[in-house]
Coordinates of C-alpha atoms and ligand atoms in Angstrom, one line a residue:
M18 CA 266.3 114.1 82.8
K19 CA 264.1 113.8 85.7
P20 CA 260.7 115.1 84.3
I21 CA 258.9 118.1 86.2
K22 CA 255.1 117.2 87.5
V23 CA 252.4 119.4 87.8
G24 CA 248.8 119.0 88.9
L25 CA 245.9 121.1 87.1
L26 CA 243.1 122.2 89.1
G27 CA 240.7 122.6 86.9
L28 CA 240.2 122.4 83.1
G29 CA 237.9 124.5 82.0
T30 CA 238.5 127.1 79.9
V31 CA 241.8 128.3 80.8
G32 CA 243.2 124.5 82.2
T33 CA 242.5 123.5 78.5
G34 CA 244.7 126.1 77.0
V35 CA 247.4 125.2 79.8
V36 CA 247.5 121.3 78.4
R37 CA 247.6 122.6 75.0
I38 CA 250.5 124.6 75.2
V39 CA 252.4 122.7 77.4
E40 CA 251.8 119.8 75.2
G41 CA 252.4 121.8 71.9
H42 CA 255.2 123.9 73.3
Q43 CA 256.8 121.1 75.1
E44 CA 260.2 120.9 72.9
D45 CA 260.6 125.0 73.2
L46 CA 259.8 124.2 77.4
T47 CA 262.8 121.5 77.7
N48 CA 264.8 123.5 75.7
Q49 CA 264.4 126.5 78.2
V50 CA 264.0 124.5 81.8
G51 CA 265.9 121.7 80.5
S52 CA 263.9 119.0 81.6
P53 CA 260.4 117.7 80.1
I54 CA 257.2 119.5 81.7
V55 CA 254.6 116.9 82.6
I56 CA 251.0 117.2 83.7
A57 CA 250.9 114.3 86.2
Q58 CA 247.2 114.7 87.6
I59 CA 244.0 116.7 86.9
L60 CA 241.4 117.9 89.2
V61 CA 238.1 118.3 87.5
K62 CA 234.3 118.4 89.0
D63 CA 232.7 116.2 86.9
R64 CA 235.2 113.6 85.3
A65 CA 232.2 111.8 83.1
K66 CA 231.9 115.8 81.6
A67 CA 232.7 115.7 77.8
R68 CA 235.7 117.8 76.6
N69 CA 236.8 119.7 73.8
I70 CA 240.5 118.2 74.7
Q71 CA 241.5 114.9 74.9
V72 CA 243.5 113.7 78.2
D73 CA 244.7 110.6 79.5
A74 CA 241.3 109.8 82.0
S75 CA 243.2 107.8 84.5
K76 CA 245.0 111.6 85.4
L77 CA 241.3 112.8 85.7
T78 CA 240.4 113.3 89.1
E79 CA 237.7 114.9 91.4
D80 CA 239.4 114.5 94.7
P81 CA 241.5 117.6 95.0
W82 CA 243.6 116.1 98.0
E83 CA 244.7 113.3 96.2
V84 CA 246.2 116.1 93.7
V85 CA 247.8 118.6 96.2
R86 CA 248.8 115.7 99.0
N87 CA 250.6 113.5 95.7
P88 CA 254.2 113.7 96.4
D89 CA 255.2 113.1 93.0
I90 CA 254.0 116.3 91.9
D91 CA 256.4 119.4 92.3
V92 CA 253.9 122.3 91.1
I93 CA 250.7 123.1 91.1
I94 CA 248.5 125.0 88.8
E95 CA 245.4 126.4 89.9
V96 CA 242.9 127.3 87.3
M97 CA 239.3 126.1 89.1
G98 CA 238.5 129.4 90.5
G99 CA 236.6 130.2 93.5
I100 CA 238.0 131.6 97.1
G101 CA 237.0 129.9 100.7
Q102 CA 238.3 126.0 99.5
T103 CA 240.7 126.9 97.1
K104 CA 242.7 128.9 99.8
E105 CA 242.2 125.8 101.2
Y106 CA 244.2 123.4 98.8
I107 CA 247.0 126.1 97.8
L108 CA 247.6 126.9 101.7
E109 CA 248.1 122.8 102.3
A110 CA 250.1 122.1 99.1
L111 CA 252.5 124.8 99.8
E112 CA 252.7 122.9 103.2
R113 CA 254.3 120.1 101.1
G114 CA 256.6 122.5 99.4
K115 CA 255.1 122.3 96.2
H116 CA 255.1 125.6 94.1
I117 CA 252.1 127.1 92.7
V118 CA 251.0 128.9 89.3
T119 CA 247.5 131.0 90.1
A120 CA 245.2 132.2 87.6
N121 CA 243.0 133.7 90.4
K122 CA 242.4 137.1 91.0
D123 CA 239.7 137.0 93.3
L124 CA 241.8 134.8 95.8
M125 CA 244.9 136.6 95.3
A126 CA 243.2 140.5 95.8
L127 CA 241.5 139.1 98.7
H128 CA 244.3 136.5 100.4
G129 CA 247.0 137.4 98.8
Q130 CA 249.2 138.4 101.8
E131 CA 248.7 135.1 103.7
I132 CA 249.3 133.0 100.6
L133 CA 252.5 134.9 99.5
A134 CA 253.7 134.6 103.4
K135 CA 253.1 131.1 104.3
A136 CA 255.1 130.4 100.3
R137 CA 258.2 132.7 101.6
D138 CA 257.8 130.3 105.0
K139 CA 257.8 126.9 103.1
G140 CA 260.7 127.8 101.0
C141 CA 258.0 128.0 97.5
D142 CA 257.4 130.3 95.0
V143 CA 254.1 131.5 94.2
Y144 CA 253.6 133.1 90.7
Y145 CA 249.9 134.8 89.3
E146 CA 250.6 136.5 86.0
A147 CA 247.6 135.8 84.3
S148 CA 245.5 137.1 87.6
V149 CA 245.5 140.5 85.9
A150 CA 244.8 141.5 81.7
G151 CA 245.1 137.5 81.2
G152 CA 247.9 137.6 78.5
I153 CA 249.6 141.0 78.7
P154 CA 252.5 140.0 81.6
I155 CA 252.0 143.5 83.9
I156 CA 252.8 141.8 86.8
R157 CA 256.1 140.6 85.8
T158 CA 256.6 144.4 83.9
L159 CA 255.7 145.9 87.4
I160 CA 257.8 144.2 89.5
E161 CA 260.5 143.8 87.6
G162 CA 260.5 145.9 84.4
F163 CA 260.0 149.1 86.9
S164 CA 261.9 147.9 90.0
S165 CA 264.0 151.0 89.0
D166 CA 261.6 153.6 89.0
R167 CA 259.0 155.0 91.4
I168 CA 255.2 154.2 89.4
T169 CA 253.0 157.4 90.1
K170 CA 250.3 156.5 88.3
I171 CA 248.1 153.1 87.0
M172 CA 245.5 153.1 84.8
G173 CA 243.8 150.3 83.0
I174 CA 241.2 148.9 81.0
V175 CA 241.6 145.4 83.2
N176 CA 238.1 144.3 82.4
G177 CA 236.9 143.0 78.8
T178 CA 233.1 142.3 79.2
T179 CA 232.9 146.0 80.1
N180 CA 235.0 147.3 77.8
Y181 CA 233.7 145.4 74.8
I182 CA 229.7 146.8 76.2
L183 CA 231.2 150.4 76.3
T184 CA 232.7 149.9 72.9
K185 CA 230.0 148.7 71.6
M186 CA 227.9 151.4 73.0
S187 CA 229.7 153.5 71.2
Q188 CA 230.4 153.0 68.0
E189 CA 226.7 151.2 67.4
G190 CA 224.7 152.9 69.7
A191 CA 223.6 150.4 71.5
A192 CA 221.3 150.3 74.2
Y193 CA 223.0 148.6 77.4
A194 CA 220.9 146.0 78.6
D195 CA 220.9 144.7 75.0
V196 CA 224.8 144.7 74.6
L197 CA 225.0 143.1 77.9
K198 CA 222.9 140.3 76.9
E199 CA 224.8 139.8 73.8
A200 CA 228.2 139.8 75.6
Q201 CA 226.5 137.0 78.3
D202 CA 225.3 135.2 74.4
L203 CA 228.7 135.1 73.0
G204 CA 230.2 133.9 76.6
Y205 CA 232.3 137.4 77.6
A206 CA 230.3 138.3 81.0
E207 CA 229.1 135.5 83.0
G208 CA 225.8 134.3 83.5
D209 CA 225.7 136.8 86.6
P210 CA 227.5 139.2 85.5
T211 CA 227.1 141.2 88.1
S212 CA 231.0 140.8 89.0
D213 CA 232.1 142.7 85.7
V214 CA 229.8 145.2 85.4
E215 CA 229.9 146.9 88.8
G216 CA 233.3 146.8 88.8
L217 CA 234.3 144.0 91.7
D218 CA 236.3 142.0 88.8
A219 CA 238.4 145.4 88.3
A220 CA 238.6 146.3 91.2
R221 CA 240.4 142.9 92.7
K222 CA 242.8 143.1 89.5
M223 CA 243.2 147.1 90.7
T224 CA 244.3 145.6 94.2
I225 CA 247.0 143.6 93.2
L226 CA 248.7 146.1 90.5
S227 CA 248.7 149.1 92.9
T228 CA 249.9 146.7 95.7
L229 CA 252.7 145.5 93.2
G230 CA 253.3 149.0 91.6
F231 CA 253.5 150.9 94.4
R232 CA 255.0 148.4 96.6
S233 CA 252.5 149.2 99.4
H234 CA 249.8 146.4 100.5
V235 CA 246.4 147.8 99.5
S236 CA 243.2 145.6 100.4
L237 CA 240.4 145.3 98.8
E238 CA 238.4 147.7 100.8
D239 CA 240.9 150.4 100.0
V240 CA 239.3 151.0 96.1
S241 CA 236.8 152.7 95.3
A242 CA 234.5 150.9 93.0
K243 CA 231.7 151.8 90.9
G244 CA 230.7 149.7 87.7
I245 CA 228.9 150.4 84.1
S246 CA 225.4 149.7 85.1
S247 CA 224.1 153.6 85.1
V248 CA 226.1 154.5 82.1
T249 CA 223.8 155.8 79.5
Q250 CA 223.9 155.9 75.7
E251 CA 223.2 159.4 76.3
D252 CA 226.4 159.9 78.5
I253 CA 227.8 158.1 75.6
Q254 CA 226.8 160.7 73.2
Y255 CA 227.5 163.9 75.2
A256 CA 231.4 162.3 75.4
K257 CA 232.1 161.9 72.2
R258 CA 230.7 165.8 70.9
L259 CA 233.1 166.8 73.5
G260 CA 235.7 164.8 72.1
Y261 CA 236.0 161.5 75.0
E262 CA 235.1 158.0 75.1
V263 CA 233.6 156.9 78.4
K264 CA 235.6 153.5 79.5
L265 CA 236.1 152.4 82.9
L266 CA 239.0 152.7 84.0
G267 CA 241.1 151.6 87.3
I268 CA 243.2 154.3 88.7
A269 CA 245.5 154.1 90.9
E270 CA 247.7 157.4 91.5
R271 CA 250.6 157.8 94.3
Q272 CA 252.0 161.4 95.3
D273 CA 254.5 161.1 97.8
D274 CA 253.3 158.9 100.9
F275 CA 250.0 158.7 99.2
I276 CA 247.6 157.2 97.8
S277 CA 244.3 156.7 96.1
V278 CA 243.0 153.6 94.1
S279 CA 239.5 153.4 92.2
V280 CA 237.4 151.5 89.2
Q281 CA 234.7 154.2 88.0
P282 CA 233.2 154.6 84.6
T283 CA 235.4 157.9 83.4
M284 CA 235.6 160.3 80.5
I285 CA 238.8 159.8 78.4
K286 CA 239.6 162.4 75.7
Q287 CA 239.8 160.3 72.7
S288 CA 243.4 161.3 71.7
H289 CA 244.7 159.3 74.8
P290 CA 245.9 155.8 73.7
I291 CA 243.2 154.3 76.4
A292 CA 240.6 155.6 74.5
S293 CA 240.6 153.2 71.3
V294 CA 241.2 150.0 73.8
N295 CA 238.0 148.9 71.9
G296 CA 236.0 145.0 72.6
V297 CA 237.1 142.9 74.8
F298 CA 240.8 144.1 75.0
N299 CA 242.6 145.2 77.7
A300 CA 245.4 147.7 78.3
V301 CA 247.1 149.3 81.4
Y302 CA 249.0 152.5 81.3
V303 CA 251.6 153.4 83.6
H304 CA 253.4 156.7 84.5
G305 CA 256.8 156.3 86.4
E306 CA 258.7 159.3 87.3
A307 CA 261.9 158.3 85.5
V308 CA 260.0 156.5 82.7
G309 CA 257.4 158.6 81.7
E310 CA 254.4 156.8 80.0
T311 CA 254.4 153.5 79.0
M312 CA 251.0 151.3 77.9
F313 CA 251.0 147.3 77.8
Y314 CA 248.0 146.0 75.9
G315 CA 246.2 142.5 75.0
A316 CA 244.1 140.2 75.2
G317 CA 242.9 140.2 78.9
A318 CA 240.9 136.9 78.8
G319 CA 240.8 133.7 76.7
E320 CA 242.1 129.9 76.8
L321 CA 245.3 130.8 75.0
P322 CA 246.5 134.2 75.7
T323 CA 245.7 133.6 79.7
A324 CA 247.5 130.0 79.5
T325 CA 250.5 131.7 77.9
S326 CA 250.8 133.6 81.1
I327 CA 250.5 130.6 83.3
V328 CA 252.9 128.2 81.3
A329 CA 256.0 131.4 81.6
D330 CA 255.0 131.3 85.2
L331 CA 255.6 127.7 85.1
V332 CA 258.7 128.0 83.3
A333 CA 260.2 130.8 85.9
V334 CA 259.2 128.4 88.6
V335 CA 261.6 125.3 87.1
K336 CA 264.0 127.4 86.5
N337 CA 264.2 128.9 90.1
M338 CA 264.0 124.9 90.9
K339 CA 267.2 124.2 89.0
L340 CA 268.9 127.1 90.4
G341 CA 267.9 126.4 93.9
V342 CA 266.1 130.1 95.0
N343 CA 262.9 128.8 94.9
G344 CA 261.0 131.3 97.8
R345 CA 263.5 134.2 97.4
Q346 CA 261.1 136.4 95.6
A347 CA 262.2 139.8 96.9
Q348 CA 259.4 141.4 99.8
L349 CA 257.2 143.6 97.4
S350 CA 255.2 145.7 100.2
Y351 CA 258.1 147.4 101.7
N352 CA 256.0 150.9 101.5
V353 CA 253.6 152.0 104.2
M354 CA 251.7 154.1 102.2
K355 CA 248.5 156.3 103.5
L356 CA 245.0 156.5 101.6
K357 CA 244.6 159.7 100.2
T358 CA 241.5 162.1 101.7
D359 CA 238.3 163.2 99.6
E360 CA 240.2 166.9 99.8
Q361 CA 243.6 165.2 98.0
I362 CA 241.6 163.1 95.4
A363 CA 241.4 165.7 92.4
S364 CA 240.3 165.8 89.0
K365 CA 238.3 167.1 86.3
F366 CA 234.5 166.3 86.4
F367 CA 231.8 166.0 83.8
L368 CA 228.4 167.1 85.1
L369 CA 224.9 166.3 82.6
L370 CA 222.3 168.5 84.5
H371 CA 218.4 168.8 84.1
V372 CA 217.5 172.4 85.2
E373 CA 215.0 174.9 84.9
D374 CA 214.8 176.9 81.1
R375 CA 214.9 180.8 82.5
A376 CA 216.2 183.3 83.2
G377 CA 219.0 183.2 85.8
V378 CA 219.7 179.5 86.3
L379 CA 223.0 179.3 84.5
A380 CA 224.3 182.3 86.8
Q381 CA 222.7 180.5 90.6
I382 CA 224.8 177.5 89.4
A383 CA 227.8 179.5 88.6
Q384 CA 227.4 180.7 91.5
V385 CA 227.2 177.3 93.3
F386 CA 230.8 176.6 91.6
S387 CA 231.7 179.1 92.6
D388 CA 231.4 179.0 96.3
C389 CA 232.8 175.7 96.0
D390 CA 235.7 176.6 94.7
V391 CA 235.5 174.4 91.5
S392 CA 236.5 176.4 88.0
I393 CA 234.6 175.7 85.0
E394 CA 236.2 174.4 82.2
S395 CA 233.6 174.6 79.6
V396 CA 229.5 175.2 79.8
M397 CA 227.1 173.4 76.7
Q398 CA 223.6 174.1 76.6
P399 CA 222.3 172.0 73.8
S400 CA 218.8 173.5 72.2
A401 CA 215.9 172.4 74.3
P402 CA 213.1 170.6 72.6
N403 CA 210.5 172.0 75.0
K404 CA 210.7 175.4 76.3
M405 CA 210.3 174.2 80.5
S406 CA 213.5 172.7 81.2
T407 CA 216.5 171.8 79.4
E408 CA 220.0 170.2 79.8
I409 CA 223.6 171.6 80.8
I410 CA 226.7 170.0 80.4
I411 CA 229.6 171.2 82.1
I412 CA 233.8 169.8 82.3
T413 CA 235.5 172.0 85.4
H414 CA 239.2 172.3 85.7
E415 CA 240.9 170.0 88.0
A416 CA 238.4 170.0 91.5
S417 CA 239.1 167.9 94.5
K418 CA 236.5 165.0 94.9
A419 CA 235.4 167.0 98.4
S420 CA 234.6 170.4 96.5
M421 CA 233.2 168.2 93.6
N422 CA 230.7 166.8 96.7
K423 CA 229.9 170.1 97.9
V424 CA 229.1 170.6 94.2
L425 CA 226.5 168.1 93.9
G426 CA 225.2 168.7 97.9
A427 CA 224.3 172.5 97.1
F428 CA 222.3 171.5 93.6
E429 CA 220.3 169.0 95.8
G430 CA 219.0 171.7 97.5
L431 CA 218.8 174.3 95.0
A432 CA 215.1 174.1 92.8
A433 CA 216.7 175.5 89.7
V434 CA 218.3 172.0 89.2
R435 CA 215.7 169.3 89.2
K436 CA 218.1 166.1 88.4
I437 CA 221.6 165.4 88.6
K438 CA 221.3 163.6 85.7
S439 CA 225.3 162.0 85.5
V440 CA 228.3 162.8 86.9
Y441 CA 232.0 161.5 85.5
R442 CA 235.9 161.8 86.4
V443 CA 237.6 163.2 83.1
E444 CA 240.9 162.2 81.9
G445 CA 243.7 163.2 79.3
Ligands
NAP30 P1 236.1 127.3 84.0 O1 236.0 126.8 82.2 O2 234.5 127.2 84.6 O3 236.4 125.7 84.6 C1 236.8 125.3 85.9 C2 237.3 123.7 85.9 O4 237.5 123.9 87.5 C3 236.4 123.2 85.4 O5 237.6 122.6 84.8 C4 235.5 122.7 86.8 O6 235.8 121.3 86.7 C5 237.2 122.7 88.1 N1 236.4 123.1 88.9 C6 235.4 124.3 89.8 N2 235.6 123.6 90.8 C7 235.9 122.8 90.7 C8 235.6 121.8 92.5 N3 235.0 122.3 93.1 N4 235.7 120.8 92.4 C9 236.9 120.2 90.9 N5 236.7 120.7 90.0 C10 236.6 122.5 90.1 O7 237.0 128.8 84.4 P2 237.7 129.2 83.9 O8 237.8 130.3 83.0 O9 239.1 128.4 82.8 O10 238.7 130.1 84.8 C11 239.6 129.3 85.6 C12 240.2 130.3 86.9 O11 240.9 131.4 85.6 C13 239.4 131.8 87.6 O12 239.7 131.8 88.5 C14 239.1 132.8 86.6 O13 239.1 134.7 87.6 C15 240.5 132.8 85.7 N6 240.6 133.1 84.5 C16 239.9 132.7 83.7 C17 240.2 133.7 82.3 C18 239.3 133.6 81.4 O14 239.9 134.1 80.0 N7 238.5 132.4 81.8 C19 241.5 134.8 82.4 C20 241.9 135.1 83.6 C21 241.8 134.1 84.5 P3 234.5 120.8 85.0 O15 235.2 120.9 84.1 O16 234.6 119.4 85.7 O17 232.8 121.6 85.4
HSE31 N1 235.8 138.7 83.7 C1 237.3 138.7 83.4 C2 236.6 140.0 82.1 C3 237.9 137.7 82.7 O1 235.6 140.3 81.4 O2 237.8 140.9 81.9 C4 239.2 137.9 83.1 O3 239.4 137.9 84.5

């Protein structure tokens, strides 16, 4: 049996897991695909670096072109990260007829269309299961499992770092800055955690999920993203008193030919299954017109969970090779959806206001809601420690984003409202 030869770009956390699984599960893999799989060459930045896995030193190279231009290699697994140069390596490998498996959500969110188009031209496969929610097979599920249904909503905890931080803040009362430092020390958050905590990592993953779920191209600019750096302990405690948890949720919704995709800290009812997804775990809730509610849960990152998805993609590529059907993946973005306007995007909202504590203030606030046609579901005014100002917490009934923006604008001009402390979307 002629072995299938793989070129591995990167031998960090995920690359190490890929080597462990390909070597450790060799017999099972060979039985499934009918050929042994061999990691033939590995790109690293520094060949001399100490590694926590033993690999044949002659396979290591610091020259990317040596791997992508190697005529013996059938499949490239890209787990080096990065966007600009990495895209060049992938396009060159496709040009030479090699199939691609990648874990790179940044690359797929920004350049997925171009890479997939090139793959189609060249009759090659590109699989990217590990790019969203690490070990959860959500991409295959959206493409294949939901092929017969029309997806109306995808709601995901797709960033483990921020879920870890929010879980610690909720369960232990810890302050944001302290837990962020802990997440960095534990290696969950990057040294520069901006992409995680400001919602960009989740936005890139939601770009991929919504494109697949709605079968319509969604670009990163279509996704509005807000992170968790402004979430306070006070917000979390009020949420809990009202029966909610604060989670960084990616939310993609479809109504007829209109969609919206966003990432934001959201108050979610404690009774919703996604509210109990804690720590670094990920979960993706999918609602389909026919199937109703479904949810997928598991490790969103880490060496072996992520490598599991990558090697499953490799198995798919090799099976396609045996059948001679590489590059024949169906065109997935055949719909042309329009983005919803702020008038069309609707949800409940939570508001925490600092207001003057005197007669008539609540009436003024209620009048603003009435003028903007936003209906109030509940109001809470905790007893104030000083007599000059107090906090008011309001949860609205479902209202459009545009109406809510009008309410917030009106509060800016209302002397009795000293500060709009927090505003959250409410789900569940
Ligand atoms: P990592 O630990 O930083 O490893 C990156 C590897 O690529 C290292 O072996 C490094 O070489 C090599 N590399 C990087 N730039 C290179 C260059 N310019 N030339 C040659 N080699 C280069 O990264 P990772 O955590 O494994 O992540 C890899 C990819 O998987 C990223 O796209 C990431 O977003 C994605 N991903 C990661 C996870 C996770 O749990 N970590 C989960 C899902 C997706 P040296 O070893 O010599 O430094
Ligand atoms: N930084 C990401 C997270 C890693 O925290 O979920 C997986 O993409």
